[in-house]
């Protein structure tokens, strides 16, 4: 082959490999991480907490806060709607990408295999003070006082308020039972997207949020606790496990309302400055479609729901490692 042709071929292959999903990001369970991997993840999150905000989002002072802002600003447009799981899939990917590109994290987003701890979060290794996220809250404000995140000041929340406060927790092992394997199994057995999504959003979603309590139980400001990302990655895996049972159908199966009800249990009332959701860019109707834009507020590229239906596609390019 002439040299030029070889050069062109090499360039073509290189450009293809940068766009195409070749090596998938491997998302593992937290309890399968060794201590070095655990500290690498924790330190990357601490790095996001130290980096100054750059996007001009209300009250956000750090990069960590800016991810919380995506959720706070859109809580009523992204819960109890068809976009619930796709939206969280997009936010998790943006967060994982920021840890890697802005904080030199060489690993991938771990998930919390909550069924192992259901009904006994209090004794979970995830709350380890050194190789974990610190323990339960204590004192009048339920502030966490141990672990790497004990001194972080949340600038957003609680709810729609933006006041400086600690990361708080109030572990509740009646609620954490909602993360049990039988709840997961019941969601995996659903035969339609609407049934599966409603099941996942009720329990196990409620199990992790209610089980950790306090900030995590706040439907608007819950990403103020870094455990949010491990909880939602587990839910994302449950959705994926459900999709993988019938990829032909479920990689494009989406529907559900775009209009969340105005009084969602566990959600503070929507203040007047937060508009009532009326659908999304690309998806102005009442029913969620694949064209629905998931707004990342600059924390990563906006995605459409179509972009995030297949975790192995060129945009997401990850896979779940069984625990
Ligand atoms: C949190 O602050 C206290 C008091 O300044 C300090 O003793 C402690 O080491 C800090 N903890 C962490 C994890 O930074
Ligand atoms: C969409 O829902 C709103 C109420 O949330 C209703 O007023 C409107 O008629 C619905 N539009 C369509 C096209 O169904
Ligand atoms: C993301 O989507 C929102 C809502 O449609 C839009 O206002 C914003 O301009 C988009 N951002 C980018 C970078 O495209």
CSV table of C-alpha atoms and ligand atoms in Angstrom, one decimal:
chain,number,residue,atom,x,y,z
A,1,UNK,CA,0.0,0.0,0.0
A,2,UNK,CA,1.4,3.5,-0.7
A,3,UNK,CA,2.4,5.5,2.3
A,4,UNK,CA,-0.3,8.1,1.9
A,5,UNK,CA,-3.1,5.5,1.8
A,6,UNK,CA,-1.7,4.0,5.0
A,7,UNK,CA,-1.7,7.3,6.6
A,8,UNK,CA,-5.2,8.1,5.6
A,9,UNK,CA,-6.3,4.7,6.8
A,10,UNK,CA,-4.6,5.2,10.2
A,11,UNK,CA,-6.2,8.6,10.6
A,12,UNK,CA,-9.6,7.2,9.7
A,13,UNK,CA,-9.3,4.5,12.2
A,14,UNK,CA,-8.2,6.9,14.9
A,15,UNK,CA,-11.1,9.2,14.3
A,16,UNK,CA,-13.5,6.3,14.4
A,17,UNK,CA,-12.2,5.0,17.6
A,18,UNK,CA,-12.4,8.4,19.3
A,19,UNK,CA,-16.1,8.6,18.5
A,20,UNK,CA,-17.1,5.0,18.7
A,21,UNK,CA,-17.5,3.1,22.0
A,22,UNK,CA,-14.6,0.7,22.1
A,23,UNK,CA,-13.7,0.2,25.7
A,24,UNK,CA,-16.7,0.6,28.0
A,25,UNK,CA,-16.5,2.3,31.3
A,26,UNK,CA,-16.9,-0.5,33.9
A,27,UNK,CA,-19.1,0.5,36.7
A,28,UNK,CA,-18.6,-1.7,39.8
A,29,UNK,CA,-20.3,-2.1,43.2
A,30,UNK,CA,-18.8,0.0,46.0
A,31,UNK,CA,-18.3,-3.1,48.2
A,32,UNK,CA,-16.2,-4.7,45.5
A,33,UNK,CA,-13.8,-1.7,45.4
A,34,UNK,CA,-10.5,-2.2,47.3
A,35,UNK,CA,-9.5,0.6,49.7
A,36,UNK,CA,-7.3,2.3,47.1
A,37,UNK,CA,-10.3,2.5,44.7
A,38,UNK,CA,-12.5,3.7,47.4
A,39,UNK,CA,-10.1,6.5,48.4
A,40,UNK,CA,-9.6,7.5,44.7
A,41,UNK,CA,-13.4,8.0,44.3
A,42,UNK,CA,-13.7,9.8,47.6
A,43,UNK,CA,-10.8,12.1,46.8
A,44,UNK,CA,-12.2,12.9,43.3
A,45,UNK,CA,-15.5,13.9,44.9
A,46,UNK,CA,-13.6,16.0,47.4
A,47,UNK,CA,-11.9,17.6,44.5
A,48,UNK,CA,-15.2,18.6,42.9
A,49,UNK,CA,-16.2,20.1,46.3
A,50,UNK,CA,-13.0,22.2,46.3
A,51,UNK,CA,-13.2,23.4,42.7
A,52,UNK,CA,-14.9,26.8,42.3
A,53,UNK,CA,-18.2,27.0,40.4
A,54,UNK,CA,-17.9,28.2,36.9
A,55,UNK,CA,-21.5,28.1,35.5
A,56,UNK,CA,-23.2,30.9,37.3
A,57,UNK,CA,-26.0,28.8,38.7
A,58,UNK,CA,-27.9,30.2,41.6
A,59,UNK,CA,-26.0,30.0,45.0
A,60,UNK,CA,-23.6,27.3,43.7
A,61,UNK,CA,-20.1,27.9,45.0
A,62,UNK,CA,-18.3,24.7,43.9
A,63,UNK,CA,-18.4,22.3,41.0
A,64,UNK,CA,-20.1,19.8,43.4
A,65,UNK,CA,-22.9,22.4,44.1
A,66,UNK,CA,-23.4,22.9,40.3
A,67,UNK,CA,-24.4,19.2,39.9
A,68,UNK,CA,-26.8,19.6,42.9
A,69,UNK,CA,-28.2,22.7,41.1
A,70,UNK,CA,-29.2,20.6,38.0
A,71,UNK,CA,-31.4,18.6,40.3
A,72,UNK,CA,-32.7,21.4,42.4
A,73,UNK,CA,-33.7,23.5,39.5
A,74,UNK,CA,-35.5,20.7,37.7
A,75,UNK,CA,-36.9,18.6,40.5
A,76,UNK,CA,-40.5,19.1,39.4
A,77,UNK,CA,-39.7,18.3,35.8
A,78,UNK,CA,-37.8,15.1,36.5
A,79,UNK,CA,-39.7,13.2,39.2
A,80,UNK,CA,-42.9,11.3,38.7
A,81,UNK,CA,-42.5,11.9,35.0
A,82,UNK,CA,-41.4,9.6,32.1
A,83,UNK,CA,-38.0,11.4,32.1
A,84,UNK,CA,-37.2,10.3,35.7
A,85,UNK,CA,-34.7,7.5,34.9
A,86,UNK,CA,-33.3,9.0,31.7
A,87,UNK,CA,-32.6,12.3,33.5
A,88,UNK,CA,-30.8,10.7,36.3
A,89,UNK,CA,-28.8,8.5,33.8
A,90,UNK,CA,-27.6,11.7,32.1
A,91,UNK,CA,-26.7,13.5,35.4
A,92,UNK,CA,-24.7,10.4,36.5
A,93,UNK,CA,-22.8,10.3,33.3
A,94,UNK,CA,-22.0,14.0,33.5
A,95,UNK,CA,-20.9,13.7,37.1
A,96,UNK,CA,-18.7,10.6,36.3
A,97,UNK,CA,-17.2,12.5,33.4
A,98,UNK,CA,-16.4,15.5,35.5
A,99,UNK,CA,-14.7,13.4,38.2
A,100,UNK,CA,-12.5,12.0,35.4
A,101,UNK,CA,-11.8,15.1,33.3
A,102,UNK,CA,-11.6,17.7,36.1
A,103,UNK,CA,-10.4,15.7,39.0
A,104,UNK,CA,-8.0,13.2,37.5
A,105,UNK,CA,-10.2,10.2,38.6
A,106,UNK,CA,-9.0,7.2,36.6
A,107,UNK,CA,-11.9,4.9,37.8
A,108,UNK,CA,-15.6,4.9,37.0
A,109,UNK,CA,-18.8,5.6,38.9
A,110,UNK,CA,-19.5,2.9,41.5
A,111,UNK,CA,-23.0,1.9,42.6
A,112,UNK,CA,-24.3,0.9,46.0
A,113,UNK,CA,-25.7,-2.6,46.0
A,114,UNK,CA,-28.3,-1.6,48.5
A,115,UNK,CA,-30.1,-4.9,48.7
A,116,UNK,CA,-27.2,-6.2,50.7
A,117,UNK,CA,-27.8,-3.5,53.3
A,118,UNK,CA,-31.6,-3.2,53.1
A,119,UNK,CA,-33.2,-3.0,56.6
A,120,UNK,CA,-29.7,-2.6,58.1
A,121,UNK,CA,-28.2,0.5,56.6
A,122,UNK,CA,-26.9,1.4,60.1
A,123,UNK,CA,-24.3,-1.3,59.9
A,124,UNK,CA,-23.3,-0.8,56.2
A,125,UNK,CA,-19.6,-0.5,55.3
A,126,UNK,CA,-20.6,2.4,53.0
A,127,UNK,CA,-20.8,4.6,56.1
A,128,UNK,CA,-17.2,3.8,57.1
A,129,UNK,CA,-15.4,6.9,58.4
A,130,UNK,CA,-12.2,6.3,56.4
A,131,UNK,CA,-13.1,4.1,53.4
A,132,UNK,CA,-16.6,5.3,53.1
A,133,UNK,CA,-19.0,8.3,53.3
A,134,UNK,CA,-18.9,8.8,57.0
A,135,UNK,CA,-21.7,7.8,59.4
A,136,UNK,CA,-25.2,8.8,60.5
A,137,UNK,CA,-26.0,12.4,61.5
A,138,UNK,CA,-26.1,13.5,65.1
A,139,UNK,CA,-26.9,16.5,67.2
A,140,UNK,CA,-29.8,18.9,66.8
A,141,UNK,CA,-29.3,19.3,63.0
A,142,UNK,CA,-28.4,15.7,62.2
A,143,UNK,CA,-25.0,16.8,60.8
A,144,UNK,CA,-22.6,14.1,59.8
A,145,UNK,CA,-19.5,14.4,62.0
A,146,UNK,CA,-17.3,11.6,60.7
A,147,UNK,CA,-15.8,10.7,57.4
A,148,UNK,CA,-14.3,12.7,54.5
A,149,UNK,CA,-17.4,14.8,53.9
A,150,UNK,CA,-18.0,15.9,57.5
A,151,UNK,CA,-16.8,19.4,57.0
A,152,UNK,CA,-18.4,20.1,53.7
A,153,UNK,CA,-20.8,23.1,53.6
A,154,UNK,CA,-23.7,22.6,51.3
A,155,UNK,CA,-24.6,26.0,49.8
A,156,UNK,CA,-27.8,24.8,48.1
A,157,UNK,CA,-30.9,23.5,49.9
A,158,UNK,CA,-32.5,22.3,52.0
A,159,UNK,CA,-35.2,22.1,49.3
A,160,UNK,CA,-35.4,25.3,47.4
A,161,UNK,CA,-33.8,27.4,50.1
A,162,UNK,CA,-30.1,28.2,49.6
A,163,UNK,CA,-28.5,28.5,53.0
A,164,UNK,CA,-25.1,27.2,54.2
A,165,UNK,CA,-25.6,24.0,56.1
A,166,UNK,CA,-23.9,20.7,56.9
A,167,UNK,CA,-24.5,17.4,55.1
A,168,UNK,CA,-27.1,15.7,57.3
A,169,UNK,CA,-28.4,12.2,57.6
A,170,UNK,CA,-31.0,10.3,59.7
A,171,UNK,CA,-30.7,6.7,58.9
A,172,UNK,CA,-34.1,4.9,59.0
A,173,UNK,CA,-34.0,1.1,58.7
A,174,UNK,CA,-37.7,0.8,58.4
A,175,UNK,CA,-37.5,2.9,55.2
A,176,UNK,CA,-34.3,1.2,54.0
A,177,UNK,CA,-36.2,-2.1,53.8
A,178,UNK,CA,-37.5,-0.7,50.5
A,179,UNK,CA,-34.2,-1.5,48.9
A,180,UNK,CA,-34.6,-5.2,49.5
A,181,UNK,CA,-34.0,-7.8,46.8
A,182,UNK,CA,-37.7,-8.7,46.7
A,183,UNK,CA,-38.5,-5.1,45.7
A,184,UNK,CA,-35.9,-5.1,43.0
A,185,UNK,CA,-37.2,-8.4,41.7
A,186,UNK,CA,-40.7,-7.1,41.6
A,187,UNK,CA,-39.6,-4.2,39.4
A,188,UNK,CA,-37.5,-6.4,37.1
A,189,UNK,CA,-40.6,-8.6,36.6
A,190,UNK,CA,-42.7,-5.7,35.2
A,191,UNK,CA,-43.6,-6.1,31.5
A,192,UNK,CA,-44.0,-2.5,30.5
A,193,UNK,CA,-41.8,0.6,30.8
A,194,UNK,CA,-44.5,2.5,32.7
A,195,UNK,CA,-44.9,-0.3,35.3
A,196,UNK,CA,-41.1,-0.8,35.6
A,197,UNK,CA,-40.4,2.9,36.0
A,198,UNK,CA,-43.2,3.4,38.6
A,199,UNK,CA,-42.0,0.4,40.5
A,200,UNK,CA,-38.4,1.6,40.5
A,201,UNK,CA,-39.3,5.2,41.5
A,202,UNK,CA,-41.4,4.0,44.4
A,203,UNK,CA,-39.3,1.3,45.8
A,204,UNK,CA,-36.2,0.8,45.6
A,205,UNK,CA,-35.8,4.6,44.9
A,206,UNK,CA,-37.6,5.4,48.1
A,207,UNK,CA,-35.6,2.8,50.1
A,208,UNK,CA,-32.3,4.5,49.6
A,209,UNK,CA,-33.5,8.1,50.0
A,210,UNK,CA,-35.7,7.3,53.0
A,211,UNK,CA,-33.1,4.9,54.5
A,212,UNK,CA,-30.3,7.5,54.5
A,213,UNK,CA,-32.7,10.3,55.5
A,214,UNK,CA,-32.4,14.0,56.0
A,215,UNK,CA,-30.7,15.6,53.0
A,216,UNK,CA,-31.1,12.4,51.0
A,217,UNK,CA,-34.8,12.3,51.7
A,218,UNK,CA,-35.2,15.8,50.2
A,219,UNK,CA,-36.6,15.3,46.7
A,220,UNK,CA,-35.2,18.6,45.6
A,221,UNK,CA,-31.7,19.0,47.2
A,222,UNK,CA,-30.7,15.3,47.8
A,223,UNK,CA,-27.5,15.5,45.6
A,224,UNK,CA,-26.1,17.5,48.5
A,225,UNK,CA,-25.1,14.2,50.0
A,226,UNK,CA,-22.5,12.5,47.8
A,227,UNK,CA,-24.2,9.1,48.5
A,228,UNK,CA,-26.9,10.3,46.0
A,229,UNK,CA,-24.7,9.3,43.1
A,230,UNK,CA,-24.1,5.7,44.4
A,231,UNK,CA,-27.8,5.3,45.1
A,232,UNK,CA,-28.9,6.5,41.7
A,233,UNK,CA,-26.3,4.5,39.9
A,234,UNK,CA,-27.8,1.4,41.5
A,235,UNK,CA,-31.2,2.5,40.3
A,236,UNK,CA,-29.7,3.0,36.9
A,237,UNK,CA,-28.4,-0.5,36.9
A,238,UNK,CA,-31.9,-1.8,37.9
A,239,UNK,CA,-33.4,0.0,34.9
A,240,UNK,CA,-30.6,-1.3,32.7
A,241,UNK,CA,-31.1,-4.9,34.0
A,242,UNK,CA,-34.8,-4.5,33.1
A,243,UNK,CA,-33.9,-3.1,29.6
A,244,UNK,CA,-31.4,-5.9,29.0
A,245,UNK,CA,-34.1,-8.6,29.4
A,246,UNK,CA,-35.6,-7.5,26.0
A,247,UNK,CA,-33.3,-5.0,24.3
A,248,UNK,CA,-35.2,-5.1,21.0
A,249,UNK,CA,-38.2,-3.5,22.6
A,250,UNK,CA,-36.8,-1.8,25.7
A,251,UNK,CA,-33.9,0.2,24.2
A,252,UNK,CA,-36.5,2.5,22.7
A,253,UNK,CA,-39.5,2.1,25.1
A,254,UNK,CA,-40.4,5.4,26.7
A,255,UNK,CA,-43.7,7.1,27.7
A,256,UNK,CA,-45.3,8.6,30.7
A,257,UNK,CA,-46.4,12.0,31.7
A,258,UNK,CA,-44.3,15.2,31.2
A,259,UNK,CA,-46.3,17.0,33.8
A,260,UNK,CA,-45.5,16.1,37.4
A,261,UNK,CA,-48.3,16.5,39.9
A,262,UNK,CA,-48.0,19.6,42.1
A,263,UNK,CA,-48.0,18.0,45.5
A,264,UNK,CA,-45.6,15.1,45.4
A,265,UNK,CA,-45.1,13.2,48.6
A,266,UNK,CA,-41.7,13.9,50.0
A,267,UNK,CA,-41.3,17.0,47.9
A,268,UNK,CA,-41.5,20.5,49.3
A,269,UNK,CA,-44.0,22.7,47.5
A,270,UNK,CA,-42.9,24.2,44.3
A,271,UNK,CA,-42.1,28.0,44.8
A,272,UNK,CA,-43.5,30.5,42.4
A,273,UNK,CA,-40.1,31.2,40.7
A,274,UNK,CA,-39.9,27.5,39.7
A,275,UNK,CA,-42.1,27.2,36.7
A,276,UNK,CA,-44.7,24.5,36.5
A,277,UNK,CA,-43.3,21.9,34.1
A,278,UNK,CA,-44.9,21.9,30.7
A,279,UNK,CA,-42.8,19.4,28.8
A,280,UNK,CA,-39.3,20.0,27.6
A,281,UNK,CA,-37.3,21.2,24.7
A,282,UNK,CA,-37.8,18.8,21.8
A,283,UNK,CA,-40.8,17.4,23.7
A,284,UNK,CA,-43.5,20.0,24.2
A,285,UNK,CA,-46.5,17.7,24.7
A,286,UNK,CA,-47.8,16.0,27.8
A,287,UNK,CA,-46.3,12.6,27.1
A,288,UNK,CA,-42.6,11.8,27.3
A,289,UNK,CA,-40.9,11.0,24.0
A,290,UNK,CA,-37.4,10.1,22.8
A,291,UNK,CA,-36.8,13.7,21.6
A,292,UNK,CA,-37.1,15.1,25.2
A,293,UNK,CA,-34.0,17.2,26.0
A,294,UNK,CA,-32.4,16.5,29.4
A,295,UNK,CA,-31.0,19.9,30.4
A,296,UNK,CA,-27.6,19.6,32.2
A,297,UNK,CA,-27.3,23.3,32.7
A,298,UNK,CA,-23.8,23.3,31.3
A,299,UNK,CA,-22.4,20.5,33.5
A,300,UNK,CA,-22.1,18.4,30.4
A,301,UNK,CA,-23.7,18.3,27.1
A,302,UNK,CA,-27.5,18.3,27.0
A,303,UNK,CA,-28.8,14.9,26.0
A,304,UNK,CA,-32.0,13.7,24.6
A,305,UNK,CA,-33.8,10.7,26.0
A,306,UNK,CA,-32.8,8.8,22.8
A,307,UNK,CA,-29.2,9.5,23.6
A,308,UNK,CA,-29.3,7.7,27.0
A,309,UNK,CA,-31.5,4.7,26.2
A,310,UNK,CA,-28.6,2.3,25.6
A,311,UNK,CA,-25.7,2.5,28.1
A,312,UNK,CA,-23.4,0.8,25.6
A,313,UNK,CA,-23.9,3.4,22.8
A,314,UNK,CA,-21.1,5.8,21.6
A,315,UNK,CA,-22.3,8.6,23.9
A,316,UNK,CA,-22.5,6.7,27.2
A,317,UNK,CA,-20.2,3.7,26.6
A,318,UNK,CA,-20.4,2.0,30.0
A,319,UNK,CA,-21.4,-1.4,31.4
A,320,UNK,CA,-22.3,-2.7,34.8
A,321,UNK,CA,-20.1,-5.3,36.5
A,322,UNK,CA,-22.2,-7.7,38.6
A,323,UNK,CA,-21.4,-7.4,42.3
B,1,LIG,C1,-13.3,18.8,60.2
B,1,LIG,O1,-13.0,19.9,60.9
B,1,LIG,C2,-12.5,19.6,62.3
B,1,LIG,C3,-12.5,20.9,63.0
B,1,LIG,O2,-11.8,21.9,62.3
B,1,LIG,C4,-11.2,18.9,62.1
B,1,LIG,O3,-10.8,18.5,63.4
B,1,LIG,C5,-11.4,17.6,61.3
B,1,LIG,O4,-10.2,17.0,61.1
B,1,LIG,C6,-12.0,17.9,60.0
B,1,LIG,N1,-12.4,16.7,59.3
B,1,LIG,C7,-12.1,16.5,58.0
B,1,LIG,C8,-12.5,15.1,57.5
B,1,LIG,O5,-11.6,17.3,57.3
B,2,LIG,C1,-51.9,18.5,28.9
B,2,LIG,O1,-52.1,18.5,30.3
B,2,LIG,C2,-52.8,19.7,30.8
B,2,LIG,C3,-52.9,19.6,32.3
B,2,LIG,O2,-51.7,19.2,32.9
B,2,LIG,C4,-54.1,19.9,30.1
B,2,LIG,O3,-54.7,21.1,30.5
B,2,LIG,C5,-53.9,19.8,28.6
B,2,LIG,O4,-55.2,19.8,28.0
B,2,LIG,C6,-53.2,18.6,28.2
B,2,LIG,N1,-52.9,18.6,26.7
B,2,LIG,C7,-53.2,17.6,25.9
B,2,LIG,C8,-52.8,17.8,24.5
B,2,LIG,O5,-53.6,16.6,26.3
B,3,LIG,C1,-29.8,22.8,27.2
B,3,LIG,O1,-31.2,22.8,27.2
B,3,LIG,C2,-31.8,23.9,27.7
B,3,LIG,C3,-33.3,23.7,27.7
B,3,LIG,O2,-33.7,23.3,26.5
B,3,LIG,C4,-31.4,25.1,26.9
B,3,LIG,O3,-32.0,26.3,27.4
B,3,LIG,C5,-29.9,25.3,26.8
B,3,LIG,O4,-29.5,26.3,26.0
B,3,LIG,C6,-29.3,24.0,26.4
B,3,LIG,N1,-27.8,24.1,26.5
B,3,LIG,C7,-27.0,23.8,25.5
B,3,LIG,C8,-25.6,24.0,25.9
B,3,LIG,O5,-27.4,23.4,24.4
